[in-house]
CSV table of C-alpha atoms and ligand atoms in Angstrom, one decimal:
chain,number,residue,atom,x,y,z
A,68,MET,CA,29.6,5.7,13.8
A,69,CYS,CA,28.5,9.3,12.9
A,70,GLU,CA,28.7,12.3,15.2
A,71,PHE,CA,25.0,12.0,16.3
A,72,CYS,CA,25.2,8.2,17.0
A,73,ALA,CA,28.3,8.9,19.1
A,74,LEU,CA,26.1,11.3,21.2
A,75,GLY,CA,23.4,8.7,21.5
A,76,GLU,CA,21.1,10.8,19.2
A,77,GLU,CA,20.1,7.9,16.9
A,78,SER,CA,17.1,9.7,15.4
A,79,LEU,CA,19.4,12.4,13.9
A,80,CYS,CA,21.7,9.9,12.2
A,81,SER,CA,21.6,10.4,8.4
A,82,THR,CA,21.0,6.6,8.0
A,83,TYR,CA,18.0,6.7,10.5
A,84,GLY,CA,14.9,5.1,9.0
A,85,ILE,CA,11.5,3.8,10.2
A,86,LEU,CA,10.3,0.3,9.5
A,87,GLY,CA,7.2,0.5,7.4
A,88,GLU,CA,8.0,4.1,6.3
A,89,HIS,CA,11.6,4.1,5.0
A,90,HIS,CA,11.9,0.3,4.7
A,91,PRO,CA,9.1,-2.1,3.8
A,92,GLY,CA,7.9,-4.6,6.3
A,93,GLY,CA,5.2,-3.2,8.5
A,94,TYR,CA,2.4,-5.5,7.2
A,95,ARG,CA,3.6,-9.1,7.5
A,96,GLU,CA,3.0,-12.0,9.8
A,97,PHE,CA,6.6,-12.8,10.5
A,98,MET,CA,9.9,-10.8,10.1
A,99,ALA,CA,13.6,-11.1,11.1
A,100,ILE,CA,15.0,-8.0,12.9
A,101,ASP,CA,18.2,-7.4,14.8
A,102,ALA,CA,17.7,-8.6,18.4
A,103,SER,CA,19.1,-5.3,19.7
A,104,LYS,CA,16.0,-3.6,18.2
A,105,ALA,CA,13.5,-5.8,20.0
A,106,ILE,CA,12.1,-4.6,23.3
A,107,PRO,CA,11.2,-7.4,25.8
A,108,ILE,CA,7.8,-6.9,27.7
A,109,PRO,CA,8.6,-7.3,31.4
A,110,ARG,CA,7.0,-10.3,32.9
A,111,ASP,CA,5.3,-8.4,35.7
A,112,SER,CA,3.7,-5.9,33.2
A,113,ARG,CA,-0.1,-6.0,33.0
A,114,LEU,CA,-0.2,-4.9,29.4
A,115,THR,CA,-1.6,-7.2,26.7
A,116,PHE,CA,0.6,-7.8,23.6
A,117,GLU,CA,-1.7,-5.6,21.6
A,118,GLU,CA,-1.4,-2.7,24.2
A,119,ALA,CA,2.4,-3.1,24.3
A,120,ALA,CA,2.4,-2.9,20.5
A,121,ALA,CA,0.8,0.5,20.7
A,122,VAL,CA,3.5,1.9,23.1
A,123,PRO,CA,6.9,2.6,21.5
A,124,LEU,CA,6.3,4.9,18.5
A,125,THR,CA,3.7,7.2,20.2
A,126,PHE,CA,5.2,7.5,23.6
A,127,MET,CA,8.9,7.8,22.5
A,128,THR,CA,7.9,10.5,20.0
A,129,ALA,CA,5.8,12.4,22.4
A,130,TRP,CA,8.4,12.1,25.1
A,131,ARG,CA,11.2,13.7,23.0
A,132,MET,CA,8.8,16.5,21.9
A,133,LEU,CA,7.8,17.5,25.4
A,134,LYS,CA,10.8,16.6,27.6
A,135,THR,CA,13.8,17.1,25.4
A,136,ARG,CA,12.8,19.5,22.6
A,137,ALA,CA,10.1,21.7,24.4
A,138,ARG,CA,11.5,21.3,27.9
A,139,LEU,CA,8.1,21.2,29.5
A,140,GLN,CA,8.3,21.8,33.3
A,141,VAL,CA,5.9,21.1,36.3
A,142,GLY,CA,3.3,23.9,36.5
A,143,GLN,CA,3.6,25.1,32.8
A,144,ASP,CA,0.8,25.2,30.3
A,145,VAL,CA,0.7,23.0,27.2
A,146,LEU,CA,-1.9,23.1,24.3
A,147,ILE,CA,-2.3,19.8,22.3
A,148,ILE,CA,-3.8,20.4,18.9
A,149,GLY,CA,-6.2,17.7,17.6
A,150,ILE,CA,-6.5,15.2,20.5
A,151,GLY,CA,-7.2,11.7,19.2
A,152,GLY,CA,-4.1,10.8,17.3
A,153,GLY,CA,-1.8,8.4,19.0
A,154,VAL,CA,1.1,10.9,19.7
A,155,ALA,CA,-1.4,13.5,20.9
A,156,VAL,CA,-3.0,11.1,23.3
A,157,ALA,CA,0.5,10.0,24.6
A,158,ALA,CA,1.5,13.7,24.8
A,159,LEU,CA,-1.5,14.3,27.0
A,160,GLN,CA,-0.5,11.6,29.4
A,161,ILE,CA,3.1,12.5,29.5
A,162,ALA,CA,2.3,16.3,30.1
A,163,LYS,CA,0.1,15.3,33.0
A,164,ALA,CA,2.8,12.9,34.5
A,165,ILE,CA,5.2,15.9,34.2
A,166,GLY,CA,2.8,18.0,36.2
A,167,ALA,CA,1.7,20.5,33.5
A,168,ARG,CA,-1.7,22.0,32.9
A,169,VAL,CA,-3.2,20.6,29.7
A,170,PHE,CA,-5.5,22.3,27.0
A,171,VAL,CA,-6.6,20.1,24.2
A,172,THR,CA,-8.6,20.9,21.0
A,173,SER,CA,-10.8,18.6,18.8
A,174,SER,CA,-13.7,18.9,16.5
A,175,SER,CA,-15.4,16.0,18.4
A,176,ASN,CA,-17.0,16.3,21.9
A,177,ASP,CA,-16.7,12.6,22.2
A,178,LYS,CA,-12.8,12.8,21.9
A,179,LEU,CA,-12.7,15.8,24.2
A,180,GLU,CA,-14.6,13.9,26.8
A,181,LYS,CA,-12.1,10.9,26.5
A,182,ALA,CA,-9.3,13.5,26.8
A,183,ARG,CA,-10.9,14.7,30.0
A,184,GLN,CA,-10.8,11.2,31.4
A,185,LEU,CA,-7.2,11.1,30.7
A,186,GLY,CA,-6.6,14.2,32.7
A,187,ALA,CA,-7.0,17.1,30.3
A,188,ASP,CA,-7.8,20.4,32.2
A,189,PHE,CA,-9.4,22.5,29.4
A,190,LEU,CA,-11.4,21.3,26.4
A,191,ILE,CA,-11.9,23.3,23.3
A,192,ASN,CA,-14.0,22.3,20.5
A,193,HIS,CA,-12.3,24.0,17.5
A,194,THR,CA,-15.4,23.7,15.3
A,195,GLU,CA,-17.5,25.6,17.8
A,196,THR,CA,-14.6,27.9,18.7
A,197,PRO,CA,-12.4,28.3,15.6
A,198,ASP,CA,-10.6,31.2,17.1
A,199,TYR,CA,-9.2,28.9,19.8
A,200,HIS,CA,-6.1,31.1,20.4
A,201,ARG,CA,-8.4,33.7,21.7
A,202,GLU,CA,-10.0,31.1,24.0
A,203,ILE,CA,-6.4,30.2,25.2
A,204,TRP,CA,-5.8,34.0,25.8
A,205,LYS,CA,-8.9,34.2,28.0
A,206,LEU,CA,-8.3,30.9,29.8
A,207,THR,CA,-4.7,31.8,30.6
A,208,GLU,CA,-5.5,35.4,31.7
A,209,ARG,CA,-3.9,36.9,28.6
A,210,ARG,CA,-0.7,35.0,29.2
A,211,GLY,CA,-0.7,32.2,26.6
A,212,VAL,CA,0.6,28.8,26.9
A,213,ASP,CA,4.3,27.7,27.3
A,214,VAL,CA,4.1,24.9,24.8
A,215,VAL,CA,2.0,24.0,21.8
A,216,VAL,CA,2.1,20.5,20.4
A,217,ASP,CA,0.9,21.0,16.7
A,218,SER,CA,1.4,18.2,14.3
A,219,VAL,CA,-1.6,19.3,12.2
A,220,GLY,CA,0.5,22.0,10.3
A,221,GLU,CA,-1.0,24.3,7.6
A,222,ALA,CA,-4.6,24.4,9.1
A,223,THR,CA,-3.7,25.3,12.6
A,224,TRP,CA,0.0,26.7,12.6
A,225,ALA,CA,-0.9,30.5,12.6
A,226,ARG,CA,-3.3,30.1,15.6
A,227,SER,CA,-0.9,27.8,17.5
A,228,LEU,CA,1.8,30.6,17.2
A,229,ARG,CA,-0.8,33.1,18.5
A,230,SER,CA,-1.6,30.8,21.5
A,231,LEU,CA,2.0,31.0,22.9
A,232,ARG,CA,3.2,33.3,25.7
A,233,ASN,CA,6.5,35.2,25.3
A,234,SER,CA,9.3,32.7,24.9
A,235,GLY,CA,6.9,29.9,24.2
A,236,ARG,CA,7.8,26.8,22.2
A,237,LEU,CA,5.9,25.2,19.3
A,238,VAL,CA,6.9,21.6,18.8
A,239,THR,CA,5.9,19.5,15.8
A,240,CYS,CA,6.4,16.0,14.6
A,241,GLY,CA,4.1,16.1,11.6
A,242,ALA,CA,1.9,18.1,9.4
A,243,THR,CA,-1.2,16.0,8.6
A,244,SER,CA,-3.1,18.9,7.0
A,245,GLY,CA,-0.1,20.0,4.8
A,246,PRO,CA,3.4,21.3,5.2
A,247,ASN,CA,3.2,24.9,3.8
A,248,ALA,CA,2.1,26.8,7.0
A,249,GLU,CA,2.2,30.6,7.3
A,250,THR,CA,4.5,32.0,10.0
A,251,ASN,CA,4.2,35.5,11.2
A,252,VAL,CA,8.0,36.3,11.7
A,253,ASN,CA,7.1,39.4,13.7
A,254,LEU,CA,5.5,37.1,16.4
A,255,VAL,CA,8.5,34.9,16.3
A,256,PHE,CA,11.0,37.5,17.1
A,257,TRP,CA,9.1,40.0,19.3
A,258,LYS,CA,7.7,37.2,21.5
A,259,GLN,CA,11.0,35.4,21.2
A,260,LEU,CA,9.3,32.1,20.3
A,261,GLU,CA,11.0,28.8,19.4
A,262,ILE,CA,9.8,26.6,16.6
A,263,LEU,CA,11.0,23.0,17.3
A,264,GLY,CA,11.0,19.9,15.0
A,265,SER,CA,11.0,16.5,16.5
A,266,THR,CA,11.2,13.0,15.1
A,267,MET,CA,11.0,9.7,16.9
A,268,ALA,CA,13.6,9.6,19.9
A,269,SER,CA,16.9,8.1,21.0
A,270,ARG,CA,17.2,4.7,22.6
A,271,SER,CA,17.9,6.3,26.0
A,272,GLU,CA,14.7,8.5,25.7
A,273,LEU,CA,12.7,5.4,24.7
A,274,GLU,CA,14.0,3.5,27.7
A,275,SER,CA,13.0,6.5,30.0
A,276,VAL,CA,9.5,6.5,28.8
A,277,LEU,CA,9.0,2.8,28.8
A,278,GLN,CA,9.9,2.7,32.5
A,279,LEU,CA,6.8,4.9,33.1
A,280,VAL,CA,4.7,2.5,30.9
A,281,TRP,CA,6.0,-0.6,32.8
A,282,ASP,CA,5.3,1.2,36.1
A,283,GLY,CA,1.7,1.9,34.9
A,284,GLN,CA,2.0,5.7,35.1
A,285,LEU,CA,1.4,5.9,31.4
A,286,LYS,CA,-1.1,3.7,29.7
A,287,PRO,CA,-1.3,3.0,26.0
A,288,VAL,CA,-4.7,3.8,24.5
A,289,VAL,CA,-5.9,1.3,22.0
A,290,ASP,CA,-8.8,2.5,19.8
A,291,ARG,CA,-9.5,-0.9,18.3
A,292,ILE,CA,-7.8,-4.0,17.3
A,293,LEU,CA,-8.3,-5.3,13.7
A,294,ARG,CA,-7.0,-8.3,11.7
A,295,LEU,CA,-4.2,-7.8,9.3
A,296,SER,CA,-6.7,-8.6,6.6
A,297,SER,CA,-8.7,-5.5,7.5
A,298,ALA,CA,-5.8,-3.1,7.1
A,299,LYS,CA,-7.8,-1.2,4.5
A,300,GLU,CA,-10.5,-0.5,7.0
A,301,ALA,CA,-7.9,0.5,9.5
A,302,HIS,CA,-6.6,3.1,7.0
A,303,GLU,CA,-10.0,4.4,6.2
A,304,ILE,CA,-10.6,5.0,9.9
A,305,LEU,CA,-7.3,6.9,10.1
A,306,GLU,CA,-8.1,8.9,7.1
A,307,ARG,CA,-11.4,10.0,8.6
A,308,GLY,CA,-9.6,10.8,11.9
A,309,ASP,CA,-12.3,8.6,13.7
A,310,GLN,CA,-9.8,7.0,16.1
A,311,PHE,CA,-8.9,8.0,19.7
A,312,GLY,CA,-5.5,6.3,20.3
A,313,LYS,CA,-3.9,3.6,18.3
A,314,ILE,CA,-5.3,1.0,15.9
A,315,VAL,CA,-3.5,-2.3,16.3
A,316,LEU,CA,-3.4,-5.0,13.5
A,317,THR,CA,-2.9,-8.6,14.4
A,318,PRO,CA,-1.9,-11.3,12.0
N,576,ZN,ZN1,24.7,7.7,12.8
């Protein structure tokens, strides 16, 4: 057992890998896995199998980002860039459950409306308002937000850093628009910002967030359910960024 596993920090283990990313096996009808890796769906849960399938990855990732890494507290402000992706939608729900005020951006008014229905407090269309950091500045009375969730990367990074208040935290679990973002180092030290990376979560974090899902406080958002034979179509939807929540494939 390595030093990280000994601390219960499985996602920091050098042998940590994701099925379907580091190991083949995401797209098949049957597979054998270690029983300790399977999560039973409680009998009294009202979730369908497809809804339950949409839970672990997004909720555990968003939970670690907001709770453990960015230390989001009740009453704080959080900005979520690009609402629509599974992790962003889970982050919105978790931020509201924590008691934070949530700002979201999207290029789609339809997605912004869906985010509003999930509790988002402020909606910014970043096509109509490309300088969204200025809008954040106005909306927070020139304070900025405590936390930004930015997994878009290159395209938004500089504006995300500018949206932070002094001692704010930017947390990322991806870089969908590219990894080589520009960082104004003056901003980082003068405003005493923190840039936090996050990947997946530990088993105990997963169990904490699952409890809220089984209790019904957090609800998986399934964009649509497709057959495994339509995997190509599913990927095309993801590439266009048309989805709001998860796309689930069934055998
Ligand atoms: Zn280890």
